[in-house]
Short mmCIF file of C-alpha atoms and ligand atoms in Angstrom, two decimals:
data_model
loop_
_atom_site.label_atom_id
_atom_site.label_comp_id
_atom_site.label_asym_id
_atom_site.label_seq_id
_atom_site.Cartn_x
_atom_site.Cartn_y
_atom_site.Cartn_z
CA MET A 1 0.00 0.00 0.00
CA GLU A 2 1.09 3.58 -0.63
CA ARG A 3 2.45 5.65 2.23
CA ASP A 4 -0.42 8.12 2.10
CA SER A 5 -3.14 5.49 2.42
CA LEU A 6 -1.22 3.72 5.21
CA ALA A 7 -0.95 7.06 7.05
CA ARG A 8 -4.71 7.59 6.62
CA SER A 9 -5.38 4.10 7.97
CA ILE A 10 -3.19 4.81 11.01
CA ILE A 11 -5.17 7.97 11.75
CA SER A 12 -8.55 6.27 11.36
CA THR A 13 -7.34 3.47 13.67
CA CYS A 14 -6.37 6.07 16.31
CA LEU A 15 -9.76 7.77 16.05
CA GLU A 16 -11.58 4.44 16.24
CA MET A 17 -9.48 3.46 19.27
CA THR A 18 -10.73 6.59 21.06
CA ARG A 19 -14.32 6.05 19.82
CA LEU A 20 -14.24 2.51 21.28
CA GLY A 21 -13.27 4.01 24.64
CA LEU A 22 -9.84 2.35 24.62
CA ASN A 23 -7.86 5.53 25.08
CA GLN A 24 -7.76 9.02 26.52
CA GLY A 25 -6.15 12.22 25.29
CA THR A 26 -2.81 11.77 23.55
CA ALA A 27 -2.11 8.44 25.24
CA GLY A 28 -1.40 5.46 23.00
CA ASN A 29 0.24 5.12 19.61
CA VAL A 30 -0.19 3.15 16.39
CA SER A 31 2.22 1.93 13.71
CA VAL A 32 2.43 -0.20 10.56
CA ARG A 33 5.39 -2.04 9.11
CA TYR A 34 6.68 -0.06 6.13
CA ARG A 35 9.70 -0.75 3.90
CA ASP A 36 12.57 -1.73 6.23
CA GLY A 37 11.03 0.12 9.18
CA MET A 38 7.64 1.52 10.15
CA LEU A 39 5.21 4.41 9.89
CA ILE A 40 4.17 5.60 13.36
CA THR A 41 2.10 8.29 15.03
CA PRO A 42 3.98 11.41 16.16
CA THR A 43 4.53 12.05 19.86
CA GLY A 44 2.02 14.04 21.86
CA ILE A 45 -0.30 15.23 19.09
CA PRO A 46 -4.06 14.78 19.70
CA TYR A 47 -5.51 12.23 17.28
CA GLU A 48 -8.29 14.56 16.09
CA THR A 49 -5.72 16.99 14.71
CA LEU A 50 -3.57 14.40 12.89
CA THR A 51 -3.08 14.61 9.14
CA PRO A 52 -1.11 12.11 6.98
CA SER A 53 1.86 14.49 6.94
CA HIS A 54 2.22 14.10 10.74
CA ILE A 55 2.87 10.35 10.45
CA VAL A 56 6.58 9.59 10.86
CA TYR A 57 8.77 7.08 9.03
CA VAL A 58 11.34 5.38 11.27
CA ASP A 59 13.88 3.14 9.53
CA ALA A 60 15.27 -0.20 10.70
CA GLY A 61 18.13 1.55 12.49
CA GLY A 62 15.72 3.73 14.48
CA LYS A 63 16.45 6.88 12.44
CA HIS A 64 13.40 9.06 11.81
CA GLU A 65 12.75 11.55 9.07
CA GLU A 66 13.74 15.13 9.81
CA GLY A 67 11.27 17.71 11.04
CA LYS A 68 9.02 15.19 12.81
CA ILE A 69 9.23 13.47 16.17
CA PRO A 70 7.95 9.88 16.33
CA SER A 71 6.02 8.41 19.25
CA SER A 72 8.12 8.17 22.40
CA GLU A 73 7.44 4.41 22.17
CA TRP A 74 8.99 3.86 18.72
CA ARG A 75 11.49 1.46 20.35
CA PHE A 76 8.87 -1.02 21.53
CA HIS A 77 7.06 -0.82 18.17
CA GLN A 78 10.38 -1.62 16.47
CA MET A 79 10.95 -4.49 18.93
CA ALA A 80 7.46 -5.83 18.24
CA TYR A 81 8.19 -6.06 14.49
CA GLN A 82 11.55 -7.70 15.18
CA THR A 83 10.10 -10.21 17.62
CA ARG A 84 6.99 -11.02 15.58
CA PRO A 85 7.66 -11.37 11.85
CA ASP A 86 3.91 -12.07 11.43
CA ALA A 87 2.97 -8.61 12.72
CA ASN A 88 2.36 -5.74 10.29
CA ALA A 89 0.57 -3.44 12.72
CA VAL A 90 1.00 -2.50 16.38
CA VAL A 91 -1.52 -0.72 18.62
CA HIS A 92 -0.73 0.59 22.11
CA ASN A 93 -3.23 2.15 24.50
CA HIS A 94 -4.03 2.81 28.15
CA ALA A 95 -7.43 1.07 28.15
CA VAL A 96 -8.82 1.30 31.67
CA HIS A 97 -9.44 -2.37 32.47
CA CYS A 98 -6.18 -3.55 30.90
CA THR A 99 -4.32 -0.91 32.87
CA ALA A 100 -6.12 -1.86 36.10
CA VAL A 101 -5.03 -5.51 35.69
CA SER A 102 -1.51 -4.32 34.85
CA ILE A 103 -1.42 -2.38 38.14
CA LEU A 104 -2.15 -5.66 39.93
CA ASN A 105 0.79 -7.07 37.93
CA ARG A 106 -1.15 -10.17 36.94
CA PRO A 107 -1.49 -11.90 33.60
CA ILE A 108 -5.07 -12.26 32.36
CA PRO A 109 -5.78 -15.99 32.84
CA ALA A 110 -7.91 -18.29 30.67
CA ILE A 111 -11.25 -16.97 31.98
CA HIS A 112 -12.81 -17.16 28.48
CA TYR A 113 -11.79 -19.09 25.37
CA MET A 114 -11.25 -15.77 23.50
CA ILE A 115 -7.93 -15.52 25.39
CA ALA A 116 -6.65 -17.72 22.53
CA ALA A 117 -7.01 -14.73 20.16
CA ALA A 118 -3.79 -13.44 21.76
CA GLY A 119 -2.01 -16.70 20.93
CA GLY A 120 -2.04 -18.68 24.19
CA ASN A 121 -3.76 -19.40 27.49
CA THR A 122 -2.78 -16.14 29.23
CA ILE A 123 -2.12 -12.52 28.35
CA PRO A 124 1.16 -11.80 30.14
CA CYS A 125 2.13 -8.58 31.88
CA ALA A 126 5.56 -7.16 30.96
CA PRO A 127 7.42 -5.66 33.95
CA TYR A 128 7.37 -1.91 34.51
CA ALA A 129 9.99 0.34 32.97
CA THR A 130 9.82 4.07 32.23
CA PHE A 131 7.79 4.95 29.13
CA GLY A 132 9.91 5.32 26.00
CA SER A 133 12.90 3.52 27.55
CA LYS A 134 15.06 0.86 25.93
CA LYS A 135 14.45 -1.28 29.01
CA LEU A 136 10.70 -1.19 28.35
CA SER A 137 11.26 -2.29 24.75
CA GLU A 138 13.40 -5.20 26.00
CA TYR A 139 10.64 -6.33 28.36
CA VAL A 140 8.13 -5.99 25.51
CA ALA A 141 10.26 -8.20 23.25
CA ILE A 142 10.32 -10.97 25.86
CA ALA A 143 6.58 -10.79 26.59
CA LEU A 144 5.59 -10.72 22.88
CA LYS A 145 7.64 -13.77 22.00
CA ASN A 146 4.69 -16.15 22.25
CA ARG A 147 1.78 -13.72 22.27
CA LYS A 148 0.12 -11.15 20.01
CA ALA A 149 -1.08 -9.05 22.96
CA ILE A 150 0.42 -8.16 26.34
CA LEU A 151 -0.15 -5.87 29.31
CA LEU A 152 2.46 -3.32 30.41
CA GLN A 153 2.72 -3.05 34.19
CA HIS A 154 1.44 0.31 35.53
CA HIS A 155 0.96 1.51 31.96
CA GLY A 156 -1.43 -0.17 29.47
CA MET A 157 -1.40 -2.78 26.71
CA ILE A 158 0.00 -3.63 23.26
CA ALA A 159 -1.63 -5.64 20.46
CA CYS A 160 0.11 -6.80 17.24
CA GLU A 161 -1.58 -8.32 14.22
CA ILE A 162 -1.27 -8.83 10.50
CA ASN A 163 -3.04 -5.52 9.79
CA LEU A 164 -4.38 -2.45 11.59
CA GLN A 165 -7.98 -3.60 11.58
CA LYS A 166 -7.07 -6.87 13.29
CA ALA A 167 -4.70 -5.20 15.75
CA LEU A 168 -7.44 -2.81 16.86
CA TRP A 169 -9.95 -5.68 17.05
CA LEU A 170 -7.51 -7.63 19.26
CA ALA A 171 -6.88 -4.61 21.50
CA HIS A 172 -10.63 -4.28 22.02
CA GLU A 173 -10.99 -8.01 22.69
CA VAL A 174 -8.24 -7.89 25.33
CA GLU A 175 -9.95 -4.94 27.01
CA VAL A 176 -13.18 -6.98 27.21
CA LEU A 177 -11.23 -9.89 28.75
CA ALA A 178 -9.59 -7.55 31.27
CA HIS A 179 -13.02 -6.17 32.18
CA LEU A 180 -14.39 -9.70 32.65
CA TYR A 181 -11.37 -10.66 34.73
CA LEU A 182 -11.77 -7.70 37.08
CA ALA A 183 -15.52 -8.31 37.40
CA THR A 184 -15.05 -11.96 38.34
CA LEU A 185 -12.00 -11.25 40.51
CA ALA A 186 -14.15 -9.00 42.68
CA ILE A 187 -16.19 -12.09 43.62
CA ASN A 188 -13.68 -14.94 43.49
CA ASP A 189 -9.88 -14.95 43.67
CA PRO A 190 -8.54 -16.98 41.95
CA VAL A 191 -11.19 -16.97 39.22
CA PRO A 192 -12.20 -20.26 37.55
CA VAL A 193 -10.20 -20.84 34.34
CA LEU A 194 -10.33 -23.09 31.28
CA SER A 195 -7.79 -25.91 31.06
CA GLU A 196 -4.62 -25.66 28.95
CA ALA A 197 -5.95 -28.55 26.84
CA GLU A 198 -9.17 -26.64 26.04
CA ILE A 199 -7.23 -23.51 25.03
CA ALA A 200 -5.00 -25.70 22.83
CA THR A 201 -8.19 -27.02 21.15
CA VAL A 202 -9.47 -23.45 20.61
CA LEU A 203 -6.09 -22.37 19.19
CA GLU A 204 -6.38 -25.20 16.63
CA LYS A 205 -9.94 -24.22 15.72
CA PHE A 206 -8.93 -20.54 15.32
CA LYS A 207 -6.50 -21.59 12.56
CA THR A 208 -9.48 -22.16 10.25
CA TYR A 209 -12.25 -20.19 11.95
CA GLY A 210 -13.92 -17.66 9.65
CA LEU A 211 -12.10 -18.83 6.52
CA ARG A 212 -14.39 -18.75 3.51
CA VAL A 213 -14.79 -21.79 1.28
CA GLU A 214 -13.50 -20.96 -2.23
CA GLU A 215 -16.33 -20.99 -4.76
C1 LIG B 1 3.53 9.62 28.45
C2 LIG B 1 3.05 8.88 27.23
O1 LIG B 1 1.64 9.09 27.15
C3 LIG B 1 3.34 7.41 27.27
O2 LIG B 1 2.43 6.76 28.12
C4 LIG B 1 3.32 6.71 25.93
O3 LIG B 1 3.44 5.35 26.20
C5 LIG B 1 2.02 6.93 25.21
O4 LIG B 1 1.10 6.17 25.34
C6 LIG B 1 1.89 8.06 24.24
O5 LIG B 1 3.10 8.63 23.91
P1 LIG B 1 3.40 9.27 22.48
O6 LIG B 1 2.45 10.44 22.31
O7 LIG B 1 4.83 9.68 22.56
O8 LIG B 1 3.12 8.21 21.45
ZN1 LIG B 2 1.57 4.56 26.79
#
């Protein structure tokens, strides 16, 4: 896809993320894999005011184009693409329920089979490190190794997928799971969970779920 249409898709993903209630203010950031690097939202600019010219190209070496400042989290986006060759889009936000679980420093357990959408039977929580730091990107790389979505302790969440639409869908799904987890945790701790074997079965079924039969 051309740079301009990718930039437009990034902006509409940001706006949709806010519309879905997953984010507040200038929190969060969105990127897509592009050439040897990525296109990413600029730092600290409200989504409603973004135009395609604000979107920043960052190359594989972490060098960004002149006259623009990329998201403070460009390092963990870069790490996500390095760690997950299947990912073409990365969404980060401070969704309230995900962030609440991250404050408890707990993974989201297998409370619902949709946990498998993130690639396993838990959604792990990467340890805290200062926003924008190299340390945070290192923690992100470890946590994303076997998962498409993770929590960031005392911060928020990240979702990676093959395209922006799916990354945003996954981010929303994880927020629903976090909400469910907190709701059930208020009544029962630990909450009842599905077995590893059942999640393995769901992971298998997801490989073909929703695929259309060729006519
Ligand atoms: C302080 C920032 O909001 C930080 O939380 C960062 O992770 C974030 O979500 C937005 O930062 P950018 O505007 O630099 O993308
Ligand atoms: Zn953040």
